[in-house]
Amino acid sequence: MQRSTDRTYTTHVGSLARPSALLDLMRAAAAGQPVDETERAEAERQAVADVVARQRSAGLDVISDGEQTKTGFFAYIGERLSGFSPRPGRDPLAGFRAEIDSFPEYYEQYLAGAMTGGMAAPAIPLACTGPVSYTGHERLARDLELLRAAAGDADPDQVFACAVAPSGVGGNEYYPTEAAYLDAVADALHEEYAAIVAAGFTLQIDDPFLTDVFSYGAGSRQDTLERARLYVSAINRSLRGFAPERVRLHTCYGINEGPRVHDAPLAEYVDTLFTIRAGAFSFEAANPRHEHVYHVFESVKPPRDAVLLPGVISHATNIVEHPDTIADRIVRFAELVGRENVVASADCGFSSQATYRPEIHPQIVWAKFESLAEGARRASARLWR
């Protein structure tokens, strides 16, 4: 795991906007139109090569493929696991209704814009209707080859690849219990995770579903904790055999720009979060609902040798954060957990779905990354003087 040994290192969360040429091919494929696979392979190669080069040019230390070949951060899994069927009639926002109901006029306007935002391949909810197994070996191998070609001989500390958490795959309509279902998904995803690690990259588990349990879960506090433990147990099962330093865990509250008044505070779930056998933890700490979370670490200590990847730039505003603001955010965490245990990151990804109109304009994303790198330099001057 990358550790800030002589300065504050920088990274991000994973997803970045795809180029129009690739989006066109994704949309055609999703519509059932014939697509030249040679053309698509070249578009994917160029997209990954370009996004890796731009991350390095912007000053990021720990980079990824920007999830360029995926139609969405969890929808992609429908192509890699057997046993799932689409459920187009199911409300994908059912778990988010408390937020929508609190601000109906805002979300009516917001969701209308999102629906016309040009999704290359709209996400359709999935349900498990049969035995789960991993079938995505060929597609995964191509993704990892593209990333290796673009990243060159960079070591695992400098390159990460994303994969969805077991709890984010779909609903269960087949297994007798939720625990049995999550175990089956964990065992299948273990194959994807193992391939990422074997390819020489750091594995990032994307799990915004853990925060959903605490933000929108029905029932008592005990019910919430029991469901959260199921999710954590599945992640840990899927990570069996991996050294924690090869794994980073990302959690957040979603990618949309909105009021987010129902977001559970980090203090409510941090103890659960730290039972996951990862070497680094990524979480929101830049947007106005969560910038105060550094206070959590005045009383909570991360696991021994763990690295924190706090968001110090936001994925939900087109304002480019000033480097001094970023430096202040970094220093606050460093003073609480140690300067070597903080790697500056973003709150979340910048294009979790393949869309022509991501939440934050790509030109602004790259300006944010440049400001992130400069903010880290200014923080380093204060922390390593």
PDB file of C-alpha atoms in Angstrom, residues 79-351:
ATOM      1  CA  GLU A  79     -21.337  -9.617 -17.779  1.00  0.00           C
ATOM      2  CA  ARG A  80     -19.076 -11.464 -15.336  1.00  0.00           C
ATOM      3  CA  LEU A  81     -21.299 -13.526 -13.043  1.00  0.00           C
ATOM      4  CA  SER A  82     -23.723 -16.258 -13.986  1.00  0.00           C
ATOM      5  CA  GLY A  83     -26.982 -16.763 -12.125  1.00  0.00           C
ATOM      6  CA  PHE A  84     -28.403 -13.245 -12.549  1.00  0.00           C
ATOM      7  CA  SER A  85     -31.397 -11.966 -14.501  1.00  0.00           C
ATOM      8  CA  PRO A  86     -32.345  -8.355 -15.310  1.00  0.00           C
ATOM      9  CA  ARG A  87     -35.229  -6.794 -13.450  1.00  0.00           C
ATOM     10  CA  PRO A  88     -36.042  -3.692 -15.546  1.00  0.00           C
ATOM     11  CA  GLY A  89     -39.235  -2.963 -13.612  1.00  0.00           C
ATOM     12  CA  ARG A  90     -37.485  -2.699 -10.250  1.00  0.00           C
ATOM     13  CA  ASP A  91     -36.929   0.822  -8.894  1.00  0.00           C
ATOM     14  CA  PRO A  92     -33.157   1.398  -8.789  1.00  0.00           C
ATOM     15  CA  LEU A  93     -33.719   4.328  -6.389  1.00  0.00           C
ATOM     16  CA  ALA A  94     -35.870   2.456  -3.883  1.00  0.00           C
ATOM     17  CA  GLY A  95     -33.222   2.652  -1.171  1.00  0.00           C
ATOM     18  CA  PHE A  96     -32.783   6.389  -1.759  1.00  0.00           C
ATOM     19  CA  ARG A  97     -36.433   7.352  -1.323  1.00  0.00           C
ATOM     20  CA  ALA A  98     -36.016   9.106   2.020  1.00  0.00           C
ATOM     21  CA  GLU A  99     -33.694  11.634   0.396  1.00  0.00           C
ATOM     22  CA  ILE A 100     -35.954  12.078  -2.629  1.00  0.00           C
ATOM     23  CA  ASP A 101     -39.057  12.470  -0.479  1.00  0.00           C
ATOM     24  CA  SER A 102     -37.339  15.135   1.628  1.00  0.00           C
ATOM     25  CA  PHE A 103     -36.631  17.285  -1.447  1.00  0.00           C
ATOM     26  CA  PRO A 104     -39.181  16.216  -4.080  1.00  0.00           C
ATOM     27  CA  GLU A 105     -39.052  19.371  -6.186  1.00  0.00           C
ATOM     28  CA  TYR A 106     -35.280  19.325  -6.392  1.00  0.00           C
ATOM     29  CA  TYR A 107     -35.081  15.647  -7.272  1.00  0.00           C
ATOM     30  CA  GLU A 108     -37.875  15.854  -9.832  1.00  0.00           C
ATOM     31  CA  GLN A 109     -35.756  18.349 -11.725  1.00  0.00           C
ATOM     32  CA  TYR A 110     -32.479  16.590 -11.015  1.00  0.00           C
ATOM     33  CA  LEU A 111     -33.658  13.115 -12.064  1.00  0.00           C
ATOM     34  CA  ALA A 112     -35.286  14.479 -15.222  1.00  0.00           C
ATOM     35  CA  GLY A 113     -31.891  15.856 -16.212  1.00  0.00           C
ATOM     36  CA  ALA A 114     -30.139  12.641 -15.267  1.00  0.00           C
ATOM     37  CA  MET A 115     -32.500  10.570 -17.403  1.00  0.00           C
ATOM     38  CA  THR A 116     -31.693  12.736 -20.450  1.00  0.00           C
ATOM     39  CA  GLY A 117     -27.985  12.906 -19.682  1.00  0.00           C
ATOM     40  CA  GLY A 118     -26.979  10.444 -22.382  1.00  0.00           C
ATOM     41  CA  MET A 119     -26.209   7.211 -20.544  1.00  0.00           C
ATOM     42  CA  ALA A 120     -24.290   4.979 -22.930  1.00  0.00           C
ATOM     43  CA  ALA A 121     -25.723   1.860 -21.273  1.00  0.00           C
ATOM     44  CA  PRO A 122     -28.395   2.474 -18.612  1.00  0.00           C
ATOM     45  CA  ALA A 123     -28.006   0.323 -15.495  1.00  0.00           C
ATOM     46  CA  ILE A 124     -30.744  -2.283 -15.063  1.00  0.00           C
ATOM     47  CA  PRO A 125     -31.196  -3.866 -11.613  1.00  0.00           C
ATOM     48  CA  LEU A 126     -30.224  -7.533 -11.404  1.00  0.00           C
ATOM     49  CA  ALA A 127     -31.646 -10.392  -9.367  1.00  0.00           C
ATOM     50  CA  CYS A 128     -29.972 -13.677  -8.516  1.00  0.00           C
ATOM     51  CA  THR A 129     -32.141 -16.434 -10.008  1.00  0.00           C
ATOM     52  CA  GLY A 130     -29.681 -19.339 -10.077  1.00  0.00           C
ATOM     53  CA  PRO A 131     -26.309 -20.581  -8.827  1.00  0.00           C
ATOM     54  CA  VAL A 132     -23.642 -17.868  -8.919  1.00  0.00           C
ATOM     55  CA  SER A 133     -20.284 -18.436 -10.580  1.00  0.00           C
ATOM     56  CA  TYR A 134     -17.620 -16.246 -12.165  1.00  0.00           C
ATOM     57  CA  THR A 135     -17.615 -16.171 -15.969  1.00  0.00           C
ATOM     58  CA  GLY A 136     -15.753 -12.934 -16.736  1.00  0.00           C
ATOM     59  CA  HIS A 137     -12.224 -14.276 -17.021  1.00  0.00           C
ATOM     60  CA  GLU A 138     -11.671 -13.234 -20.637  1.00  0.00           C
ATOM     61  CA  ARG A 139     -13.042  -9.706 -20.239  1.00  0.00           C
ATOM     62  CA  LEU A 140     -11.151  -9.201 -16.991  1.00  0.00           C
ATOM     63  CA  ALA A 141      -7.898 -10.405 -18.576  1.00  0.00           C
ATOM     64  CA  ARG A 142      -8.309  -7.846 -21.380  1.00  0.00           C
ATOM     65  CA  ASP A 143      -8.921  -5.057 -18.855  1.00  0.00           C
ATOM     66  CA  LEU A 144      -5.834  -5.960 -16.850  1.00  0.00           C
ATOM     67  CA  GLU A 145      -3.701  -6.208 -19.994  1.00  0.00           C
ATOM     68  CA  LEU A 146      -4.830  -2.734 -21.053  1.00  0.00           C
ATOM     69  CA  LEU A 147      -3.966  -1.311 -17.653  1.00  0.00           C
ATOM     70  CA  ARG A 148      -0.561  -2.984 -17.573  1.00  0.00           C
ATOM     71  CA  ALA A 149       0.289  -1.724 -21.051  1.00  0.00           C
ATOM     72  CA  ALA A 150      -0.659   1.830 -20.091  1.00  0.00           C
ATOM     73  CA  ALA A 151       0.951   1.777 -16.626  1.00  0.00           C
ATOM     74  CA  GLY A 152       4.209   0.182 -17.765  1.00  0.00           C
ATOM     75  CA  ASP A 153       6.390  -1.293 -15.049  1.00  0.00           C
ATOM     76  CA  ALA A 154       4.735   0.603 -12.167  1.00  0.00           C
ATOM     77  CA  ASP A 155       4.541  -1.492  -9.009  1.00  0.00           C
ATOM     78  CA  PRO A 156       1.365  -2.433  -7.069  1.00  0.00           C
ATOM     79  CA  ASP A 157       1.645   0.583  -4.780  1.00  0.00           C
ATOM     80  CA  GLN A 158       1.267   2.918  -7.748  1.00  0.00           C
ATOM     81  CA  VAL A 159      -1.627   1.347  -9.675  1.00  0.00           C
ATOM     82  CA  PHE A 160      -5.036   0.179  -8.479  1.00  0.00           C
ATOM     83  CA  ALA A 161      -7.938  -1.603 -10.167  1.00  0.00           C
ATOM     84  CA  CYS A 162     -11.536  -1.383  -8.983  1.00  0.00           C
ATOM     85  CA  ALA A 163     -14.094  -4.112  -8.360  1.00  0.00           C
ATOM     86  CA  VAL A 164     -17.544  -4.014  -6.801  1.00  0.00           C
ATOM     87  CA  ALA A 165     -18.238  -5.355  -3.304  1.00  0.00           C
ATOM     88  CA  PRO A 166     -20.367  -8.516  -2.931  1.00  0.00           C
ATOM     89  CA  SER A 167     -23.273  -6.507  -1.502  1.00  0.00           C
ATOM     90  CA  GLY A 168     -23.566  -4.414  -4.676  1.00  0.00           C
ATOM     91  CA  VAL A 169     -24.221  -7.157  -7.200  1.00  0.00           C
ATOM     92  CA  GLY A 170     -28.019  -7.557  -7.049  1.00  0.00           C
ATOM     93  CA  GLY A 171     -30.967  -8.845  -5.088  1.00  0.00           C
ATOM     94  CA  ASN A 172     -31.415 -12.461  -4.011  1.00  0.00           C
ATOM     95  CA  GLU A 173     -34.269 -14.552  -5.399  1.00  0.00           C
ATOM     96  CA  TYR A 174     -32.551 -17.945  -5.312  1.00  0.00           C
ATOM     97  CA  TYR A 175     -30.532 -18.718  -2.185  1.00  0.00           C
ATOM     98  CA  PRO A 176     -32.367 -19.677   1.030  1.00  0.00           C
ATOM     99  CA  THR A 177     -30.814 -16.894   3.096  1.00  0.00           C
ATOM    100  CA  GLU A 178     -29.118 -13.568   2.520  1.00  0.00           C
ATOM    101  CA  ALA A 179     -25.974 -14.930   4.150  1.00  0.00           C
ATOM    102  CA  ALA A 180     -25.850 -17.911   1.775  1.00  0.00           C
ATOM    103  CA  TYR A 181     -26.367 -15.588  -1.182  1.00  0.00           C
ATOM    104  CA  LEU A 182     -23.601 -13.186  -0.118  1.00  0.00           C
ATOM    105  CA  ASP A 183     -21.231 -16.103   0.501  1.00  0.00           C
ATOM    106  CA  ALA A 184     -21.832 -17.375  -3.039  1.00  0.00           C
ATOM    107  CA  VAL A 185     -21.230 -13.928  -4.542  1.00  0.00           C
ATOM    108  CA  ALA A 186     -18.119 -13.483  -2.389  1.00  0.00           C
ATOM    109  CA  ASP A 187     -16.696 -16.768  -3.627  1.00  0.00           C
ATOM    110  CA  ALA A 188     -17.331 -15.793  -7.238  1.00  0.00           C
ATOM    111  CA  LEU A 189     -15.878 -12.304  -6.889  1.00  0.00           C
ATOM    112  CA  HIS A 190     -12.838 -13.771  -5.154  1.00  0.00           C
ATOM    113  CA  GLU A 191     -11.766 -14.907  -8.621  1.00  0.00           C
ATOM    114  CA  GLU A 192     -11.898 -11.342  -9.964  1.00  0.00           C
ATOM    115  CA  TYR A 193     -10.097  -9.964  -6.936  1.00  0.00           C
ATOM    116  CA  ALA A 194      -7.394 -12.648  -7.108  1.00  0.00           C
ATOM    117  CA  ALA A 195      -6.751 -11.904 -10.781  1.00  0.00           C
ATOM    118  CA  ILE A 196      -6.274  -8.198 -10.034  1.00  0.00           C
ATOM    119  CA  VAL A 197      -3.787  -8.921  -7.279  1.00  0.00           C
ATOM    120  CA  ALA A 198      -1.982 -11.551  -9.363  1.00  0.00           C
ATOM    121  CA  ALA A 199      -1.637  -9.024 -12.201  1.00  0.00           C
ATOM    122  CA  GLY A 200       0.446  -6.840  -9.902  1.00  0.00           C
ATOM    123  CA  PHE A 201      -2.086  -4.163  -8.955  1.00  0.00           C
ATOM    124  CA  THR A 202      -3.647  -2.968  -5.733  1.00  0.00           C
ATOM    125  CA  LEU A 203      -7.269  -4.105  -5.465  1.00  0.00           C
ATOM    126  CA  GLN A 204      -9.877  -1.467  -4.634  1.00  0.00           C
ATOM    127  CA  ILE A 205     -13.223  -2.731  -3.350  1.00  0.00           C
ATOM    128  CA  ASP A 206     -16.022  -0.241  -4.105  1.00  0.00           C
ATOM    129  CA  ASP A 207     -18.679  -0.438  -1.400  1.00  0.00           C
ATOM    130  CA  PRO A 208     -21.147   2.471  -1.149  1.00  0.00           C
ATOM    131  CA  PHE A 209     -23.691  -0.118  -0.028  1.00  0.00           C
ATOM    132  CA  LEU A 210     -22.323  -0.269   3.506  1.00  0.00           C
ATOM    133  CA  THR A 211     -23.196   3.381   4.078  1.00  0.00           C
ATOM    134  CA  ASP A 212     -26.656   2.755   2.613  1.00  0.00           C
ATOM    135  CA  VAL A 213     -27.368   0.330   5.450  1.00  0.00           C
ATOM    136  CA  PHE A 214     -26.650   3.012   8.032  1.00  0.00           C
ATOM    137  CA  SER A 215     -28.252   5.862   6.058  1.00  0.00           C
ATOM    138  CA  TYR A 216     -31.463   4.203   4.865  1.00  0.00           C
ATOM    139  CA  GLY A 217     -31.751   0.860   6.629  1.00  0.00           C
ATOM    140  CA  ALA A 218     -35.107   0.062   8.197  1.00  0.00           C
ATOM    141  CA  GLY A 219     -35.443  -1.362  11.687  1.00  0.00           C
ATOM    142  CA  SER A 220     -33.500  -0.966  14.896  1.00  0.00           C
ATOM    143  CA  ARG A 221     -29.866  -0.123  15.416  1.00  0.00           C
ATOM    144  CA  GLN A 222     -29.286  -3.809  16.074  1.00  0.00           C
ATOM    145  CA  ASP A 223     -30.920  -4.710  12.749  1.00  0.00           C
ATOM    146  CA  THR A 224     -28.639  -2.222  11.011  1.00  0.00           C
ATOM    147  CA  LEU A 225     -25.528  -3.630  12.638  1.00  0.00           C
ATOM    148  CA  GLU A 226     -26.502  -7.207  11.814  1.00  0.00           C
ATOM    149  CA  ARG A 227     -26.986  -6.407   8.130  1.00  0.00           C
ATOM    150  CA  ALA A 228     -23.748  -4.441   8.041  1.00  0.00           C
ATOM    151  CA  ARG A 229     -21.937  -7.417   9.566  1.00  0.00           C
ATOM    152  CA  LEU A 230     -23.321  -9.620   6.785  1.00  0.00           C
ATOM    153  CA  TYR A 231     -21.834  -7.247   4.224  1.00  0.00           C
ATOM    154  CA  VAL A 232     -18.489  -7.101   6.006  1.00  0.00           C
ATOM    155  CA  SER A 233     -18.387 -10.869   6.425  1.00  0.00           C
ATOM    156  CA  ALA A 234     -18.914 -11.285   2.678  1.00  0.00           C
ATOM    157  CA  ILE A 235     -16.107  -8.834   1.862  1.00  0.00           C
ATOM    158  CA  ASN A 236     -13.714 -10.541   4.237  1.00  0.00           C
ATOM    159  CA  ARG A 237     -14.646 -13.932   2.786  1.00  0.00           C
ATOM    160  CA  SER A 238     -13.892 -12.624  -0.704  1.00  0.00           C
ATOM    161  CA  LEU A 239     -10.500 -11.298   0.472  1.00  0.00           C
ATOM    162  CA  ARG A 240      -9.267 -14.562   1.981  1.00  0.00           C
ATOM    163  CA  GLY A 241      -5.608 -15.157   1.268  1.00  0.00           C
ATOM    164  CA  PHE A 242      -4.780 -11.559   0.358  1.00  0.00           C
ATOM    165  CA  ALA A 243      -2.348  -9.438   2.341  1.00  0.00           C
ATOM    166  CA  PRO A 244      -4.246  -6.354   3.614  1.00  0.00           C
ATOM    167  CA  GLU A 245      -1.665  -4.038   2.069  1.00  0.00           C
ATOM    168  CA  ARG A 246      -2.818  -5.189  -1.385  1.00  0.00           C
ATOM    169  CA  VAL A 247      -6.386  -4.036  -0.715  1.00  0.00           C
ATOM    170  CA  ARG A 248      -8.018  -0.636  -0.344  1.00  0.00           C
ATOM    171  CA  LEU A 249     -11.692  -0.191   0.553  1.00  0.00           C
ATOM    172  CA  HIS A 250     -13.755   2.697  -0.783  1.00  0.00           C
ATOM    173  CA  THR A 251     -17.075   3.738   0.687  1.00  0.00           C
ATOM    174  CA  CYS A 252     -19.205   6.803  -0.038  1.00  0.00           C
ATOM    175  CA  TYR A 253     -22.787   8.056  -0.344  1.00  0.00           C
ATOM    176  CA  GLY A 254     -23.281   8.129  -4.094  1.00  0.00           C
ATOM    177  CA  ILE A 255     -22.203  10.355  -6.919  1.00  0.00           C
ATOM    178  CA  ASN A 256     -25.082  12.803  -7.253  1.00  0.00           C
ATOM    179  CA  GLU A 257     -25.016  16.458  -6.304  1.00  0.00           C
ATOM    180  CA  GLY A 258     -27.797  16.875  -3.766  1.00  0.00           C
ATOM    181  CA  PRO A 259     -28.722  17.816  -0.187  1.00  0.00           C
ATOM    182  CA  ARG A 260     -27.704  14.392   1.231  1.00  0.00           C
ATOM    183  CA  VAL A 261     -29.262  15.130   4.635  1.00  0.00           C
ATOM    184  CA  HIS A 262     -29.817  11.423   5.292  1.00  0.00           C
ATOM    185  CA  ASP A 263     -26.150  10.452   4.943  1.00  0.00           C
ATOM    186  CA  ALA A 264     -25.071   8.533   8.034  1.00  0.00           C
ATOM    187  CA  PRO A 265     -22.065  10.188   9.722  1.00  0.00           C
ATOM    188  CA  LEU A 266     -18.785   8.304   9.625  1.00  0.00           C
ATOM    189  CA  ALA A 267     -18.854   8.055  13.413  1.00  0.00           C
ATOM    190  CA  GLU A 268     -21.874   5.710  13.188  1.00  0.00           C
ATOM    191  CA  TYR A 269     -20.152   3.057  11.100  1.00  0.00           C
ATOM    192  CA  VAL A 270     -16.413   3.596  11.407  1.00  0.00           C
ATOM    193  CA  ASP A 271     -16.006   0.723  13.881  1.00  0.00           C
ATOM    194  CA  THR A 272     -17.751  -1.603  11.421  1.00  0.00           C
ATOM    195  CA  LEU A 273     -15.712  -0.231   8.520  1.00  0.00           C
ATOM    196  CA  PHE A 274     -12.449  -0.981  10.276  1.00  0.00           C
ATOM    197  CA  THR A 275     -13.333  -4.673  10.665  1.00  0.00           C
ATOM    198  CA  ILE A 276     -12.797  -5.070   6.920  1.00  0.00           C
ATOM    199  CA  ARG A 277      -9.417  -6.667   6.213  1.00  0.00           C
ATOM    200  CA  ALA A 278      -8.064  -3.887   4.010  1.00  0.00           C
ATOM    201  CA  GLY A 279      -4.856  -1.913   4.249  1.00  0.00           C
ATOM    202  CA  ALA A 280      -6.353   1.448   3.252  1.00  0.00           C
ATOM    203  CA  PHE A 281      -9.740   3.121   3.643  1.00  0.00           C
ATOM    204  CA  SER A 282     -11.228   5.737   1.311  1.00  0.00           C
ATOM    205  CA  PHE A 283     -14.167   7.895   2.458  1.00  0.00           C
ATOM    206  CA  GLU A 284     -15.825  11.257   1.857  1.00  0.00           C
ATOM    207  CA  ALA A 285     -14.292  14.179   3.741  1.00  0.00           C
ATOM    208  CA  ALA A 286     -14.429  17.154   1.367  1.00  0.00           C
ATOM    209  CA  ASN A 287     -18.065  17.968   0.651  1.00  0.00           C
ATOM    210  CA  PRO A 288     -19.926  20.171   3.149  1.00  0.00           C
ATOM    211  CA  ARG A 289     -21.893  17.261   4.645  1.00  0.00           C
ATOM    212  CA  HIS A 290     -18.724  15.406   5.605  1.00  0.00           C
ATOM    213  CA  GLU A 291     -15.779  17.801   5.870  1.00  0.00           C
ATOM    214  CA  HIS A 292     -15.998  17.634   9.665  1.00  0.00           C
ATOM    215  CA  VAL A 293     -15.283  13.878   9.809  1.00  0.00           C
ATOM    216  CA  TYR A 294     -11.630  14.365  10.707  1.00  0.00           C
ATOM    217  CA  HIS A 295     -12.928  14.886  14.248  1.00  0.00           C
ATOM    218  CA  VAL A 296     -13.791  11.165  14.333  1.00  0.00           C
ATOM    219  CA  PHE A 297     -10.092  10.394  14.527  1.00  0.00           C
ATOM    220  CA  GLU A 298      -9.680  12.426  17.677  1.00  0.00           C
ATOM    221  CA  SER A 299     -11.091   9.390  19.482  1.00  0.00           C
ATOM    222  CA  VAL A 300     -11.005   6.541  16.942  1.00  0.00           C
ATOM    223  CA  LYS A 301      -7.719   4.993  15.918  1.00  0.00           C
ATOM    224  CA  PRO A 302      -7.439   3.244  12.539  1.00  0.00           C
ATOM    225  CA  PRO A 303      -6.208  -0.362  12.460  1.00  0.00           C
ATOM    226  CA  ARG A 304      -2.486  -0.758  12.903  1.00  0.00           C
ATOM    227  CA  ASP A 305      -0.562   0.022   9.692  1.00  0.00           C
ATOM    228  CA  ALA A 306      -3.731   1.207   7.932  1.00  0.00           C
ATOM    229  CA  VAL A 307      -3.575   4.118   5.492  1.00  0.00           C
ATOM    230  CA  LEU A 308      -6.379   6.679   5.256  1.00  0.00           C
ATOM    231  CA  LEU A 309      -7.448   7.984   1.842  1.00  0.00           C
ATOM    232  CA  PRO A 310      -9.698  10.896   2.863  1.00  0.00           C
ATOM    233  CA  GLY A 311     -11.447  12.851   0.158  1.00  0.00           C
ATOM    234  CA  VAL A 312      -9.937  16.325   0.003  1.00  0.00           C
ATOM    235  CA  ILE A 313     -11.603  17.261  -3.294  1.00  0.00           C
ATOM    236  CA  SER A 314     -15.323  16.766  -3.934  1.00  0.00           C
ATOM    237  CA  HIS A 315     -16.981  14.783  -6.714  1.00  0.00           C
ATOM    238  CA  ALA A 316     -20.241  16.729  -6.355  1.00  0.00           C
ATOM    239  CA  THR A 317     -19.315  20.330  -7.145  1.00  0.00           C
ATOM    240  CA  ASN A 318     -17.850  22.022 -10.210  1.00  0.00           C
ATOM    241  CA  ILE A 319     -15.844  24.358  -7.966  1.00  0.00           C
ATOM    242  CA  VAL A 320     -12.117  23.636  -8.144  1.00  0.00           C
ATOM    243  CA  GLU A 321     -10.842  23.539  -4.575  1.00  0.00           C
ATOM    244  CA  HIS A 322      -8.006  25.928  -3.739  1.00  0.00           C
ATOM    245  CA  PRO A 323      -4.662  24.203  -3.018  1.00  0.00           C
ATOM    246  CA  ASP A 324      -4.476  25.857   0.407  1.00  0.00           C
ATOM    247  CA  THR A 325      -7.889  24.455   1.321  1.00  0.00           C
ATOM    248  CA  ILE A 326      -6.729  21.024   0.193  1.00  0.00           C
ATOM    249  CA  ALA A 327      -3.507  21.385   2.187  1.00  0.00           C
ATOM    250  CA  ASP A 328      -5.463  22.324   5.310  1.00  0.00           C
ATOM    251  CA  ARG A 329      -7.645  19.227   4.932  1.00  0.00           C
ATOM    252  CA  ILE A 330      -4.619  16.969   4.519  1.00  0.00           C
ATOM    253  CA  VAL A 331      -2.811  18.457   7.521  1.00  0.00           C
ATOM    254  CA  ARG A 332      -5.839  18.013   9.787  1.00  0.00           C
ATOM    255  CA  PHE A 333      -5.853  14.267   9.135  1.00  0.00           C
ATOM    256  CA  ALA A 334      -2.061  13.975   9.278  1.00  0.00           C
ATOM    257  CA  GLU A 335      -1.912  15.623  12.696  1.00  0.00           C
ATOM    258  CA  LEU A 336      -4.411  13.073  14.033  1.00  0.00           C
ATOM    259  CA  VAL A 337      -3.208   9.784  12.487  1.00  0.00           C
ATOM    260  CA  GLY A 338       0.355  10.537  11.381  1.00  0.00           C
ATOM    261  CA  ARG A 339       1.603  12.165   8.203  1.00  0.00           C
ATOM    262  CA  GLU A 340       2.811   8.845   6.748  1.00  0.00           C
ATOM    263  CA  ASN A 341      -0.675   7.329   7.109  1.00  0.00           C
ATOM    264  CA  VAL A 342      -2.526   9.799   4.862  1.00  0.00           C
ATOM    265  CA  VAL A 343      -2.774   9.686   1.063  1.00  0.00           C
ATOM    266  CA  ALA A 344      -4.838  12.554  -0.360  1.00  0.00           C
ATOM    267  CA  SER A 345      -7.764  11.464  -2.510  1.00  0.00           C
ATOM    268  CA  ALA A 346     -11.171  12.443  -3.892  1.00  0.00           C
ATOM    269  CA  ASP A 347     -14.518  11.850  -2.211  1.00  0.00           C
ATOM    270  CA  CYS A 348     -15.745   9.502  -4.940  1.00  0.00           C
ATOM    271  CA  GLY A 349     -15.380   8.716  -8.631  1.00  0.00           C
ATOM    272  CA  PHE A 350     -16.231  11.258 -11.299  1.00  0.00           C
ATOM    273  CA  SER A 351     -18.157   9.051 -13.743  1.00  0.00           C
TER     274      SER A 351
END
